[in-house]
Short mmCIF file of C-alpha atoms and ligand atoms in Angstrom, two decimals:
data_model
loop_
_atom_site.label_atom_id
_atom_site.label_comp_id
_atom_site.label_asym_id
_atom_site.label_seq_id
_atom_site.Cartn_x
_atom_site.Cartn_y
_atom_site.Cartn_z
CA MET A 1 22.80 20.44 0.78
CA SER A 2 21.57 20.39 4.33
CA ASP A 3 18.11 21.50 3.24
CA ARG A 4 17.72 18.43 1.07
CA VAL A 5 14.82 16.26 2.26
CA GLN A 6 16.21 12.99 3.57
CA PRO A 7 14.40 9.73 2.80
CA PRO A 8 13.47 7.97 6.05
CA PHE A 9 13.84 4.69 4.17
CA ASP A 10 16.16 3.95 1.25
CA GLY A 11 14.55 0.74 0.10
CA VAL A 12 11.58 -0.65 -1.78
CA VAL A 13 8.62 -2.15 0.06
CA TYR A 14 6.86 -5.26 -1.23
CA GLN A 15 3.24 -5.63 -0.15
CA ILE A 16 2.08 -9.16 0.59
CA TYR A 17 -1.62 -9.89 0.89
CA PRO A 18 -1.10 -13.02 3.01
CA ARG A 19 -4.32 -14.76 1.99
CA SER A 20 -3.15 -14.72 -1.62
CA PHE A 21 0.59 -15.36 -1.42
CA ARG A 22 1.04 -19.11 -0.85
CA ASP A 23 -0.97 -21.80 0.92
CA THR A 24 1.01 -24.59 2.55
CA ASP A 25 -1.59 -26.27 4.78
CA GLY A 26 -4.26 -27.01 2.19
CA ASP A 27 -7.07 -24.71 3.33
CA GLY A 28 -6.87 -22.60 0.17
CA VAL A 29 -5.77 -19.51 2.08
CA GLY A 30 -2.15 -18.32 2.08
CA ASP A 31 -0.21 -18.54 5.35
CA LEU A 32 2.91 -17.32 7.14
CA GLU A 33 4.73 -20.56 6.35
CA GLY A 34 4.04 -19.88 2.67
CA ILE A 35 5.72 -16.50 3.01
CA ARG A 36 8.65 -17.94 4.97
CA ARG A 37 9.35 -20.50 2.27
CA HIS A 38 9.70 -17.75 -0.31
CA LEU A 39 11.99 -15.38 1.58
CA ASP A 40 14.91 -16.51 -0.54
CA HIS A 41 12.90 -15.64 -3.63
CA LEU A 42 12.16 -12.14 -2.27
CA ALA A 43 15.83 -11.65 -1.43
CA TRP A 44 16.68 -12.78 -4.98
CA LEU A 45 14.14 -10.29 -6.35
CA GLY A 46 15.86 -7.56 -4.36
CA VAL A 47 13.16 -5.86 -2.28
CA ASP A 48 14.13 -4.42 1.09
CA ALA A 49 11.01 -4.80 3.23
CA VAL A 50 7.83 -6.81 3.15
CA TRP A 51 4.60 -5.31 4.42
CA LEU A 52 2.03 -7.90 5.37
CA SER A 53 -1.65 -6.99 5.19
CA PRO A 54 -3.32 -8.00 8.51
CA ILE A 55 -2.39 -11.38 9.98
CA TYR A 56 -4.27 -10.91 13.26
CA ARG A 57 -7.18 -12.93 14.62
CA SER A 58 -10.22 -11.87 12.68
CA PRO A 59 -13.70 -13.08 11.68
CA MET A 60 -12.60 -11.95 8.17
CA ALA A 61 -15.66 -9.84 7.39
CA ASP A 62 -13.12 -7.49 5.71
CA PHE A 63 -10.46 -10.20 5.30
CA GLY A 64 -8.41 -9.19 8.32
CA TYR A 65 -9.06 -5.44 8.41
CA ASP A 66 -11.57 -6.36 11.13
CA VAL A 67 -9.19 -7.23 13.97
CA ALA A 68 -10.53 -9.28 16.88
CA ASP A 69 -7.20 -9.71 18.68
CA HIS A 70 -4.27 -7.42 17.86
CA THR A 71 -1.70 -9.56 19.61
CA ASP A 72 -2.36 -12.96 18.11
CA VAL A 73 -2.10 -14.47 14.63
CA ASP A 74 -5.25 -15.81 13.01
CA PRO A 75 -5.10 -19.63 12.85
CA LEU A 76 -5.69 -19.38 9.08
CA PHE A 77 -2.23 -17.81 8.82
CA GLY A 78 -0.43 -19.72 11.58
CA THR A 79 0.73 -18.92 15.09
CA LEU A 80 2.72 -16.29 16.94
CA GLU A 81 5.67 -18.67 16.76
CA ASP A 82 5.32 -18.72 12.97
CA ALA A 83 5.39 -14.91 13.01
CA ASP A 84 8.53 -14.90 15.18
CA ARG A 85 10.20 -17.36 12.85
CA LEU A 86 9.22 -15.36 9.78
CA ILE A 87 10.61 -12.15 11.30
CA ALA A 88 13.87 -13.85 12.31
CA GLU A 89 14.40 -15.53 8.95
CA ALA A 90 13.55 -12.35 7.05
CA HIS A 91 16.12 -10.46 9.10
CA GLU A 92 18.74 -13.12 8.34
CA ARG A 93 18.25 -12.21 4.68
CA GLY A 94 18.38 -8.47 5.27
CA LEU A 95 14.63 -8.07 4.75
CA GLN A 96 12.56 -5.86 7.03
CA VAL A 97 9.09 -6.92 8.14
CA TRP A 98 6.30 -4.34 8.35
CA LEU A 99 2.85 -5.20 9.63
CA ASP A 100 -0.49 -3.58 8.96
CA PHE A 101 -1.76 -1.57 11.91
CA VAL A 102 -5.52 -0.91 11.88
CA PRO A 103 -6.07 2.07 14.18
CA ASN A 104 -9.46 3.36 13.02
CA HIS A 105 -11.67 0.40 13.93
CA THR A 106 -11.71 -3.12 15.30
CA SER A 107 -13.91 -6.13 14.67
CA ASP A 108 -17.26 -6.16 16.42
CA GLN A 109 -15.98 -9.44 17.88
CA HIS A 110 -13.05 -7.72 19.61
CA PRO A 111 -13.34 -8.02 23.43
CA TRP A 112 -13.05 -4.21 23.60
CA PHE A 113 -16.20 -3.78 21.54
CA GLN A 114 -18.01 -6.64 23.25
CA ALA A 115 -17.44 -4.83 26.54
CA SER A 116 -18.30 -1.45 25.03
CA ARG A 117 -21.64 -2.58 23.65
CA SER A 118 -22.57 -4.51 26.84
CA SER A 119 -23.88 -1.44 28.70
CA ARG A 120 -23.83 2.34 28.66
CA ASP A 121 -21.92 2.16 31.96
CA ASP A 122 -19.18 -0.16 30.84
CA PRO A 123 -15.71 1.38 31.33
CA LYS A 124 -14.97 0.69 27.65
CA ARG A 125 -18.18 2.38 26.42
CA SER A 126 -16.11 5.46 25.54
CA TRP A 127 -13.54 3.44 23.54
CA TYR A 128 -16.01 3.47 20.64
CA VAL A 129 -18.31 6.15 19.27
CA TRP A 130 -21.82 5.81 20.68
CA ARG A 131 -24.41 8.51 20.05
CA ASP A 132 -28.11 8.95 20.67
CA PRO A 133 -30.45 8.74 17.69
CA ALA A 134 -31.33 11.94 15.85
CA PRO A 135 -34.69 13.46 16.90
CA ASP A 136 -36.42 11.47 14.15
CA GLY A 137 -34.86 8.24 15.46
CA GLY A 138 -32.41 8.02 12.53
CA PRO A 139 -28.62 8.03 12.56
CA PRO A 140 -26.84 10.83 14.48
CA ASN A 141 -25.44 12.39 11.29
CA ASN A 142 -25.37 11.90 7.52
CA TRP A 143 -22.09 10.03 7.18
CA MET A 144 -22.11 7.10 4.79
CA ALA A 145 -19.96 3.97 5.14
CA HIS A 146 -17.27 3.25 2.53
CA PHE A 147 -18.93 -0.11 1.94
CA PRO A 148 -21.29 -1.79 1.46
CA PRO A 149 -22.75 0.85 -0.87
CA ASP A 150 -25.52 3.17 0.30
CA ARG A 151 -25.16 2.32 3.96
CA PRO A 152 -25.11 4.89 6.73
CA ALA A 153 -21.95 4.84 8.84
CA TRP A 154 -24.07 4.19 11.94
CA THR A 155 -25.82 1.09 13.20
CA TYR A 156 -28.47 1.13 15.90
CA ASP A 157 -27.82 -1.22 18.81
CA GLU A 158 -31.13 -2.20 20.34
CA PRO A 159 -30.02 -3.33 23.83
CA THR A 160 -28.52 0.04 24.81
CA GLY A 161 -30.59 2.26 22.52
CA GLN A 162 -27.72 4.08 20.80
CA TYR A 163 -26.00 4.10 17.43
CA TYR A 164 -22.32 3.20 16.97
CA LEU A 165 -20.09 4.63 14.25
CA HIS A 166 -18.51 2.43 11.57
CA GLN A 167 -16.98 4.13 8.54
CA PHE A 168 -16.61 0.68 6.95
CA LEU A 169 -18.73 -2.46 7.58
CA PRO A 170 -21.10 -2.63 10.56
CA GLN A 171 -18.73 -5.41 11.75
CA GLN A 172 -15.94 -2.76 11.93
CA PRO A 173 -16.90 -0.30 14.70
CA ASP A 174 -14.75 2.86 14.81
CA VAL A 175 -12.71 3.42 17.97
CA ASP A 176 -12.37 6.81 19.65
CA TRP A 177 -8.79 8.08 19.93
CA ASP A 178 -9.95 10.95 22.13
CA GLU A 179 -10.31 8.32 24.86
CA PRO A 180 -6.82 8.17 26.42
CA GLU A 181 -7.23 4.54 27.53
CA LEU A 182 -8.01 3.49 23.97
CA ALA A 183 -4.99 5.40 22.66
CA ALA A 184 -2.78 3.77 25.29
CA ALA A 185 -4.10 0.31 24.40
CA MET A 186 -3.34 0.96 20.71
CA HIS A 187 0.17 2.14 21.64
CA ASP A 188 0.62 -1.14 23.52
CA VAL A 189 -0.28 -3.02 20.35
CA LEU A 190 2.53 -1.25 18.50
CA ARG A 191 4.98 -1.98 21.32
CA PHE A 192 3.97 -5.65 21.39
CA TRP A 193 5.03 -6.11 17.77
CA LEU A 194 8.03 -3.79 17.85
CA GLU A 195 9.38 -5.81 20.77
CA ARG A 196 8.93 -8.96 18.69
CA GLY A 197 11.23 -7.47 16.08
CA VAL A 198 8.85 -5.89 13.60
CA ASP A 199 10.55 -3.01 11.75
CA GLY A 200 7.61 -0.90 10.74
CA PHE A 201 3.90 -0.56 10.14
CA ARG A 202 1.51 0.47 7.44
CA ALA A 203 -1.28 2.34 9.25
CA ASP A 204 -4.69 1.65 7.73
CA VAL A 205 -6.92 4.69 6.92
CA VAL A 206 -5.07 6.63 9.60
CA HIS A 207 -6.48 9.97 8.38
CA LEU A 208 -9.85 8.90 9.77
CA ILE A 209 -8.83 8.63 13.45
CA GLY A 210 -9.15 12.34 14.23
CA ARG A 211 -12.74 13.56 14.21
CA ASP A 212 -14.82 16.50 15.34
CA PRO A 213 -16.28 15.23 18.66
CA ASP A 214 -19.60 16.85 17.75
CA TYR A 215 -19.87 14.64 14.65
CA PRO A 216 -21.52 17.32 12.50
CA ASP A 217 -23.15 16.47 9.18
CA ASP A 218 -20.59 16.32 6.42
CA PRO A 219 -21.48 18.00 3.12
CA GLU A 220 -19.04 15.74 1.26
CA HIS A 221 -21.21 12.79 2.11
CA LEU A 222 -24.00 14.26 0.07
CA LEU A 223 -21.83 13.95 -3.03
CA PRO A 224 -21.91 10.85 -5.24
CA ALA A 225 -20.38 7.63 -3.95
CA GLY A 226 -16.62 7.51 -4.05
CA ARG A 227 -16.22 10.86 -2.35
CA ALA A 228 -17.20 9.53 1.04
CA GLY A 229 -14.58 9.21 3.72
CA TYR A 230 -12.28 12.08 2.90
CA HIS A 231 -12.35 13.27 6.47
CA ASP A 232 -9.41 15.42 7.31
CA HIS A 233 -9.54 16.72 10.86
CA PRO A 234 -6.63 18.34 12.75
CA ARG A 235 -7.09 16.01 15.74
CA THR A 236 -5.51 13.25 13.62
CA LEU A 237 -2.20 15.08 13.99
CA GLU A 238 -2.53 15.07 17.78
CA HIS A 239 -3.09 11.32 17.77
CA LEU A 240 -0.15 10.83 15.39
CA ARG A 241 2.13 12.63 17.83
CA GLY A 242 1.55 9.92 20.46
CA ILE A 243 1.96 7.15 17.90
CA ARG A 244 5.23 8.66 16.65
CA ALA A 245 6.62 8.79 20.19
CA VAL A 246 6.12 5.02 20.46
CA MET A 247 7.81 4.49 17.10
CA GLU A 248 10.75 6.69 18.10
CA ALA A 249 11.24 4.78 21.34
CA HIS A 250 11.63 1.56 19.36
CA GLY A 251 13.17 2.81 16.14
CA GLY A 252 10.32 1.64 13.89
CA LEU A 253 8.96 3.28 10.75
CA MET A 254 5.34 4.03 9.91
CA VAL A 255 3.79 4.67 6.52
CA GLY A 256 0.21 5.88 6.78
CA GLU A 257 -2.63 5.28 4.42
CA VAL A 258 -3.73 8.92 4.25
CA ASN A 259 -6.33 8.44 1.58
CA LEU A 260 -6.87 12.10 0.70
CA PRO A 261 -6.97 13.30 -2.91
CA ASP A 262 -4.82 16.40 -2.31
CA PRO A 263 -1.14 15.43 -1.99
CA SER A 264 -0.36 18.44 0.16
CA ARG A 265 -2.90 17.14 2.70
CA VAL A 266 -1.17 13.75 2.65
CA ALA A 267 2.19 15.44 3.18
CA ALA A 268 0.72 17.41 6.10
CA HIS A 269 0.48 14.11 7.99
CA VAL A 270 4.20 13.41 7.51
CA GLY A 271 6.90 14.90 9.73
CA PRO A 272 9.08 14.45 12.80
CA GLU A 273 6.03 14.31 15.08
CA ALA A 274 3.75 12.50 12.66
CA LEU A 275 4.17 9.74 10.06
CA HIS A 276 7.53 8.87 8.50
CA LEU A 277 5.80 8.39 5.15
CA GLY A 278 2.30 8.82 3.74
CA PHE A 279 0.83 6.96 0.79
CA TYR A 280 -0.06 8.97 -2.24
CA PHE A 281 -2.35 7.15 -4.69
CA GLY A 282 -2.35 9.58 -7.64
CA LEU A 283 -0.79 7.07 -10.04
CA ILE A 284 -3.56 4.57 -9.33
CA GLY A 285 -6.06 7.05 -10.71
CA ALA A 286 -3.99 8.25 -13.68
CA PRO A 287 -4.92 7.06 -17.20
CA TRP A 288 -2.16 6.01 -19.66
CA ASP A 289 -1.45 9.57 -20.74
CA ALA A 290 1.78 11.55 -20.51
CA ALA A 291 0.17 14.83 -19.49
CA ALA A 292 -1.79 13.10 -16.72
CA TRP A 293 1.33 11.40 -15.35
CA ARG A 294 3.38 14.61 -15.51
CA GLU A 295 0.68 16.43 -13.59
CA VAL A 296 0.27 13.76 -10.90
CA ILE A 297 4.02 13.33 -10.45
CA GLY A 298 4.89 17.01 -10.60
CA ASP A 299 2.14 18.09 -8.21
CA ALA A 300 2.70 15.37 -5.64
CA ASP A 301 6.50 15.65 -5.72
CA ALA A 302 6.30 19.41 -5.19
CA ALA A 303 3.65 19.10 -2.46
CA PHE A 304 5.68 16.56 -0.50
CA LEU A 305 9.03 18.31 -0.85
CA ALA A 306 7.56 21.70 0.06
CA GLN A 307 6.59 20.23 3.43
CA GLY A 308 9.88 18.45 4.01
CA ALA A 309 8.24 15.08 3.38
CA TRP A 310 9.73 12.31 1.25
CA PRO A 311 7.20 11.11 -1.38
CA THR A 312 5.84 7.59 -1.85
CA TRP A 313 4.61 5.91 -5.03
CA VAL A 314 2.06 3.16 -5.44
CA LEU A 315 0.85 1.52 -8.67
CA GLY A 316 -1.19 -1.26 -7.14
CA ASN A 317 -2.51 -2.64 -3.88
CA HIS A 318 -5.19 -4.95 -2.53
CA ASP A 319 -7.88 -2.29 -2.98
CA SER A 320 -7.46 -1.33 -6.65
CA PRO A 321 -7.50 -3.02 -10.04
CA ARG A 322 -3.96 -4.10 -10.96
CA PRO A 323 -1.95 -1.67 -13.12
CA ARG A 324 -1.86 -4.09 -16.06
CA THR A 325 -5.63 -4.34 -15.95
CA ARG A 326 -6.00 -0.58 -15.75
CA PHE A 327 -3.68 -0.22 -18.75
CA GLY A 328 -5.91 -2.39 -20.95
CA GLY A 329 -4.08 -5.66 -20.30
CA SER A 330 -0.90 -4.41 -21.98
CA GLU A 331 2.24 -6.07 -20.63
CA ALA A 332 4.39 -3.41 -22.29
CA ARG A 333 2.61 -0.66 -20.37
CA ALA A 334 2.78 -2.59 -17.10
CA ARG A 335 6.54 -2.95 -17.63
CA SER A 336 7.02 0.73 -18.38
CA ALA A 337 4.93 1.75 -15.39
CA ALA A 338 7.23 -0.40 -13.23
CA VAL A 339 10.26 1.43 -14.66
CA VAL A 340 8.71 4.73 -13.58
CA LEU A 341 7.59 3.45 -10.15
CA LEU A 342 11.07 2.22 -9.29
CA THR A 343 12.95 5.31 -10.45
CA LEU A 344 10.83 8.21 -9.19
CA ARG A 345 11.90 10.25 -6.19
CA GLY A 346 10.16 8.56 -3.25
CA VAL A 347 9.70 5.18 -1.61
CA PRO A 348 8.13 2.73 -4.09
CA PHE A 349 5.60 0.12 -2.95
CA VAL A 350 5.27 -2.98 -5.16
CA TYR A 351 2.09 -5.02 -4.72
CA ALA A 352 2.82 -8.76 -4.85
CA GLY A 353 1.88 -10.09 -8.26
CA ASP A 354 2.55 -6.84 -10.09
CA GLU A 355 6.16 -8.01 -10.48
CA LEU A 356 4.70 -10.95 -12.45
CA GLY A 357 2.64 -8.69 -14.68
CA LEU A 358 -0.58 -10.24 -13.39
CA GLU A 359 -3.97 -8.91 -14.40
CA ASP A 360 -7.03 -9.04 -12.18
CA ALA A 361 -8.81 -12.37 -12.01
CA GLU A 362 -12.25 -12.62 -13.49
CA VAL A 363 -14.35 -13.61 -10.52
CA PRO A 364 -17.67 -15.29 -11.36
CA ASP A 365 -20.68 -14.11 -9.36
CA ASP A 366 -20.79 -17.24 -7.26
CA ARG A 367 -17.19 -16.73 -6.12
CA VAL A 368 -17.44 -13.05 -5.19
CA VAL A 369 -16.52 -12.68 -1.52
CA ASP A 370 -15.49 -9.07 -0.87
CA PRO A 371 -18.18 -6.60 0.18
CA GLY A 372 -16.00 -3.86 -1.33
CA GLY A 373 -15.78 -5.46 -4.81
CA ARG A 374 -11.99 -5.92 -4.73
CA ASP A 375 -11.60 -9.65 -5.35
CA GLY A 376 -9.99 -9.35 -8.79
CA CYS A 377 -6.69 -7.90 -7.57
CA ARG A 378 -6.53 -10.38 -4.68
CA ALA A 379 -6.22 -13.51 -6.84
CA PRO A 380 -3.68 -16.07 -5.59
CA LEU A 381 -0.09 -15.86 -6.88
CA PRO A 382 0.84 -18.64 -9.31
CA TRP A 383 4.15 -20.23 -8.29
CA VAL A 384 4.48 -23.03 -10.83
CA PRO A 385 2.86 -23.68 -14.21
CA ASP A 386 1.31 -27.01 -13.15
CA GLU A 387 -2.31 -27.36 -12.14
CA GLY A 388 -2.90 -25.78 -8.72
CA HIS A 389 0.09 -23.48 -9.32
CA GLY A 390 1.78 -24.60 -6.12
CA TRP A 391 -1.25 -24.06 -3.90
CA ALA A 392 -1.85 -26.89 -1.44
CA GLY A 393 -5.64 -26.47 -1.60
CA GLU A 394 -8.22 -24.99 -3.98
CA PRO A 395 -7.58 -21.26 -3.48
CA TRP A 396 -10.16 -18.94 -1.96
CA LEU A 397 -10.28 -16.98 -5.24
CA PRO A 398 -9.69 -18.02 -8.86
CA PHE A 399 -6.27 -17.45 -10.46
CA ALA A 400 -5.62 -14.50 -12.73
CA PRO A 401 -5.51 -15.03 -16.55
CA ASP A 402 -2.53 -16.90 -18.03
CA ALA A 403 -1.46 -18.06 -14.58
CA ALA A 404 0.68 -20.89 -15.98
CA ALA A 405 2.70 -18.64 -18.30
CA ARG A 406 3.07 -15.96 -15.62
CA ALA A 407 4.01 -18.33 -12.79
CA VAL A 408 7.07 -17.41 -10.74
CA ALA A 409 9.05 -20.52 -11.75
CA VAL A 410 8.46 -19.85 -15.44
CA GLN A 411 9.49 -16.21 -15.19
CA ARG A 412 12.56 -16.94 -13.09
CA ASP A 413 13.84 -19.12 -15.95
CA ASP A 414 13.22 -16.41 -18.52
CA PRO A 415 15.59 -13.41 -18.42
CA SER A 416 13.19 -11.45 -20.64
CA SER A 417 10.29 -11.77 -18.16
CA VAL A 418 8.50 -9.02 -16.25
CA LEU A 419 9.91 -10.58 -13.07
CA HIS A 420 13.51 -10.23 -14.30
CA LEU A 421 12.79 -6.63 -15.33
CA HIS A 422 11.80 -5.91 -11.73
CA ARG A 423 14.94 -7.62 -10.47
CA ARG A 424 17.15 -5.54 -12.77
CA LEU A 425 15.34 -2.33 -11.81
CA LEU A 426 15.69 -3.08 -8.09
CA ALA A 427 19.40 -3.87 -8.44
CA HIS A 428 20.03 -0.80 -10.56
CA ARG A 429 18.14 1.43 -8.13
CA ARG A 430 20.08 0.13 -5.15
CA ASP A 431 23.40 1.01 -6.81
CA SER A 432 22.37 4.51 -7.87
CA PRO A 433 22.38 7.26 -5.22
CA ALA A 434 20.59 9.47 -7.76
CA LEU A 435 17.66 7.04 -7.89
CA VAL A 436 17.59 6.31 -4.15
CA ARG A 437 17.89 9.82 -2.79
CA GLY A 438 18.64 12.24 -5.58
CA ASP A 439 16.96 15.43 -6.72
CA GLN A 440 14.38 15.19 -9.47
CA GLY A 441 13.35 17.42 -12.33
CA LEU A 442 10.62 16.80 -14.88
CA LEU A 443 11.73 17.52 -18.45
CA ASP A 444 9.61 18.61 -21.41
CA LEU A 445 11.20 16.60 -24.19
CA HIS A 446 8.12 15.53 -26.11
CA PRO A 447 4.38 15.89 -25.42
CA GLU A 448 3.89 12.10 -25.32
CA VAL A 449 6.91 11.35 -23.13
CA LEU A 450 7.19 11.39 -19.38
CA ALA A 451 10.83 12.36 -18.75
CA PHE A 452 12.63 13.04 -15.51
CA HIS A 453 16.20 13.61 -14.45
CA ARG A 454 17.57 12.37 -11.14
CA THR A 455 20.88 13.60 -9.71
CA PHE A 456 22.92 13.09 -6.59
CA ALA A 457 26.42 14.57 -6.63
CA ALA A 458 28.17 12.99 -9.64
CA ASP A 459 25.52 10.31 -10.12
CA GLU A 460 22.69 10.96 -12.56
CA ARG A 461 19.98 9.14 -14.46
CA LEU A 462 17.44 10.10 -17.09
CA VAL A 463 14.16 8.19 -17.26
CA LEU A 464 11.91 8.26 -20.33
CA CYS A 465 8.51 6.66 -20.79
CA ASN A 466 6.51 6.87 -24.04
CA LEU A 467 2.82 7.08 -23.17
CA GLY A 468 1.73 8.03 -26.69
CA ASP A 469 0.29 5.98 -29.56
CA ASP A 470 3.40 6.03 -31.75
CA ASP A 471 7.08 5.22 -31.74
CA LEU A 472 8.99 8.50 -31.54
CA GLU A 473 12.36 10.25 -31.42
CA VAL A 474 13.51 12.43 -28.54
CA ASP A 475 16.33 14.94 -28.38
CA LEU A 476 18.13 14.48 -25.12
CA PRO A 477 19.82 17.10 -22.98
CA ASP A 478 23.52 16.58 -22.23
CA PRO A 479 24.36 14.79 -19.02
CA ALA A 480 24.81 17.51 -16.38
CA ASN A 481 28.13 16.15 -15.22
CA ASP A 482 29.53 15.19 -18.60
CA PRO A 483 28.50 17.67 -21.33
CA GLY A 484 28.66 16.19 -24.79
CA ALA A 485 28.64 12.61 -23.58
CA PRO A 486 26.00 10.21 -24.90
CA TRP A 487 23.52 8.29 -22.76
CA THR A 488 23.64 4.55 -22.26
CA ILE A 489 20.60 2.32 -21.74
CA ALA A 490 20.93 1.02 -18.17
CA VAL A 491 17.52 -0.68 -18.02
CA ALA A 492 14.92 -0.98 -20.78
CA SER A 493 11.32 -2.01 -20.18
CA ASP A 494 11.67 -4.70 -22.86
CA GLY A 495 15.31 -5.46 -22.03
CA ALA A 496 16.44 -4.41 -25.53
CA GLY A 497 19.76 -2.65 -25.92
CA GLU A 498 20.74 -2.60 -22.27
CA GLY A 499 24.40 -1.53 -22.14
CA ALA A 500 24.24 0.12 -25.58
CA THR A 501 24.28 3.83 -26.42
CA PHE A 502 20.73 5.19 -26.58
CA SER A 503 19.72 6.21 -30.12
CA GLY A 504 16.95 8.60 -29.13
CA ARG A 505 14.27 6.28 -30.49
CA LEU A 506 11.57 5.17 -28.07
CA ALA A 507 8.83 2.72 -29.08
CA ARG A 508 5.26 3.30 -27.92
CA ASP A 509 4.54 1.94 -24.43
CA HIS A 510 8.27 1.61 -23.76
CA ALA A 511 10.49 3.11 -21.08
CA VAL A 512 14.23 3.36 -20.45
CA VAL A 513 16.56 4.31 -17.62
CA LEU A 514 19.62 6.06 -19.05
CA ALA A 515 23.02 6.66 -17.48
CA PRO A 516 25.73 8.96 -18.86
CA GLY A 517 28.44 7.35 -20.94
CA SER A 518 28.89 5.60 -24.21
CA GLY A 519 27.62 2.09 -24.45
CA SER A 520 29.79 -0.97 -24.58
CA ARG A 521 27.99 -2.16 -27.68
C1 GLC B 601 -8.10 0.33 3.98
C2 GLC B 601 -7.65 -1.03 3.52
C3 GLC B 601 -8.85 -1.76 3.00
C4 GLC B 601 -9.83 -1.92 4.12
C5 GLC B 601 -10.18 -0.57 4.74
C6 GLC B 601 -10.85 -0.75 6.06
O1 GLC B 601 -8.55 1.13 2.93
O2 GLC B 601 -6.62 -0.92 2.59
O3 GLC B 601 -8.53 -3.00 2.46
O4 GLC B 601 -11.00 -2.53 3.66
O5 GLC B 601 -9.06 0.22 4.99
O6 GLC B 601 -9.97 -1.25 7.01
#
């Protein structure tokens, strides 16, 4: 068994978008104190780590992904002391704290960039990517920014007569990791937080930090929008080596946003001298269709394992429509997707609000704030059914539909809720070595059913999810360790029959986790 790939992390990570979690000071934006007050709730839910989207000082052009000071907390969120307190109190409850690390760019208000743009001779000029105009006076190459749409990734800076690179907003200039002083300064940022007790990082668009220093035209950027930004240059791996050395010295973990469509290219950024984990987003793009899910899961699982990398699974985040919205608003499908997310081989990431079965908010034109069009999935979390839903001030975005019925307090009181389903899944996962670190095999039981078998020594589970249009019957294989024994429903997406022997009948849009043995009822 020594060739078995070991998970670098056994737990489940819960992503908090701090602006949208809970406001305690009345400015309509969530804050660190709001997170601290709900640590008991997160411990009750049963997640193992919280990852906070950026909390650093920022002009908020990209809502924190434009960092103006890496070693201070934005006053909207609180203070460094609030961060220390949050970390300490999370640790008291056995929860890890992971921060977002934004290595590809800073804010244009960052003192590094202010110095860099001040003159061609400034010592920090080379910390960013400055290039002369093309012969026709236009941008140095054909790269397009991710957003806003139809914008070159270069902006001309009149005072010094050169263009600077920004793969996102013009307010987010790209740094240059080939400059050793910049790399060292970024390493210091990691150390600063690791020494304050942070357990890990999620590295933002980390696949973009390695680039061809000649900045050649990129044919991909001539393709329709949506394909831009899939840069994949081997220098990224060199930069990751230095980052990993810092993490090793402090014992922290790093999951990288390697936003590449080919899972084997994501896995190539994971390893003992690279990332501990790399995000794979295939499930975010998969329609509600068994063949599509089998393909995404089978391909990614094989690609990761072949390279000795432990997979990751993501159904939602602050950049994508929520899973319930993608699945046509169906709560049943959102529940079943959660069953799959929390039982697949790999580290699952749960985006705050998905455990409530939230849909995207409908954001009227006059309340749109994100230049990337992602406001809907960033709606504030409803804590209580009453007006204001526990927010001290009018929130920065409208609430999602049915916020009162889906509020945390309501769902905590209702054992049949989506929230309780997540709690049962998390508890069941924690107690099952097969689910945490076991082998996995996809089974062909029925064309409309996603089925997989997880095993670790004597522990095994069978997971079934009906993605078809009809209720159906499946013939199950015998448990590997107990031939002839029936299967018991350990967790059901609708809660029905848990603890009973499974009949083989699976309703449309439903999922079950089965364990060997005959049911108690
Ligand atoms: C990542 C983040 C996204 C951000 C972008 C630029 O994709 O998840 O929210 O806008 O990087 O930092």
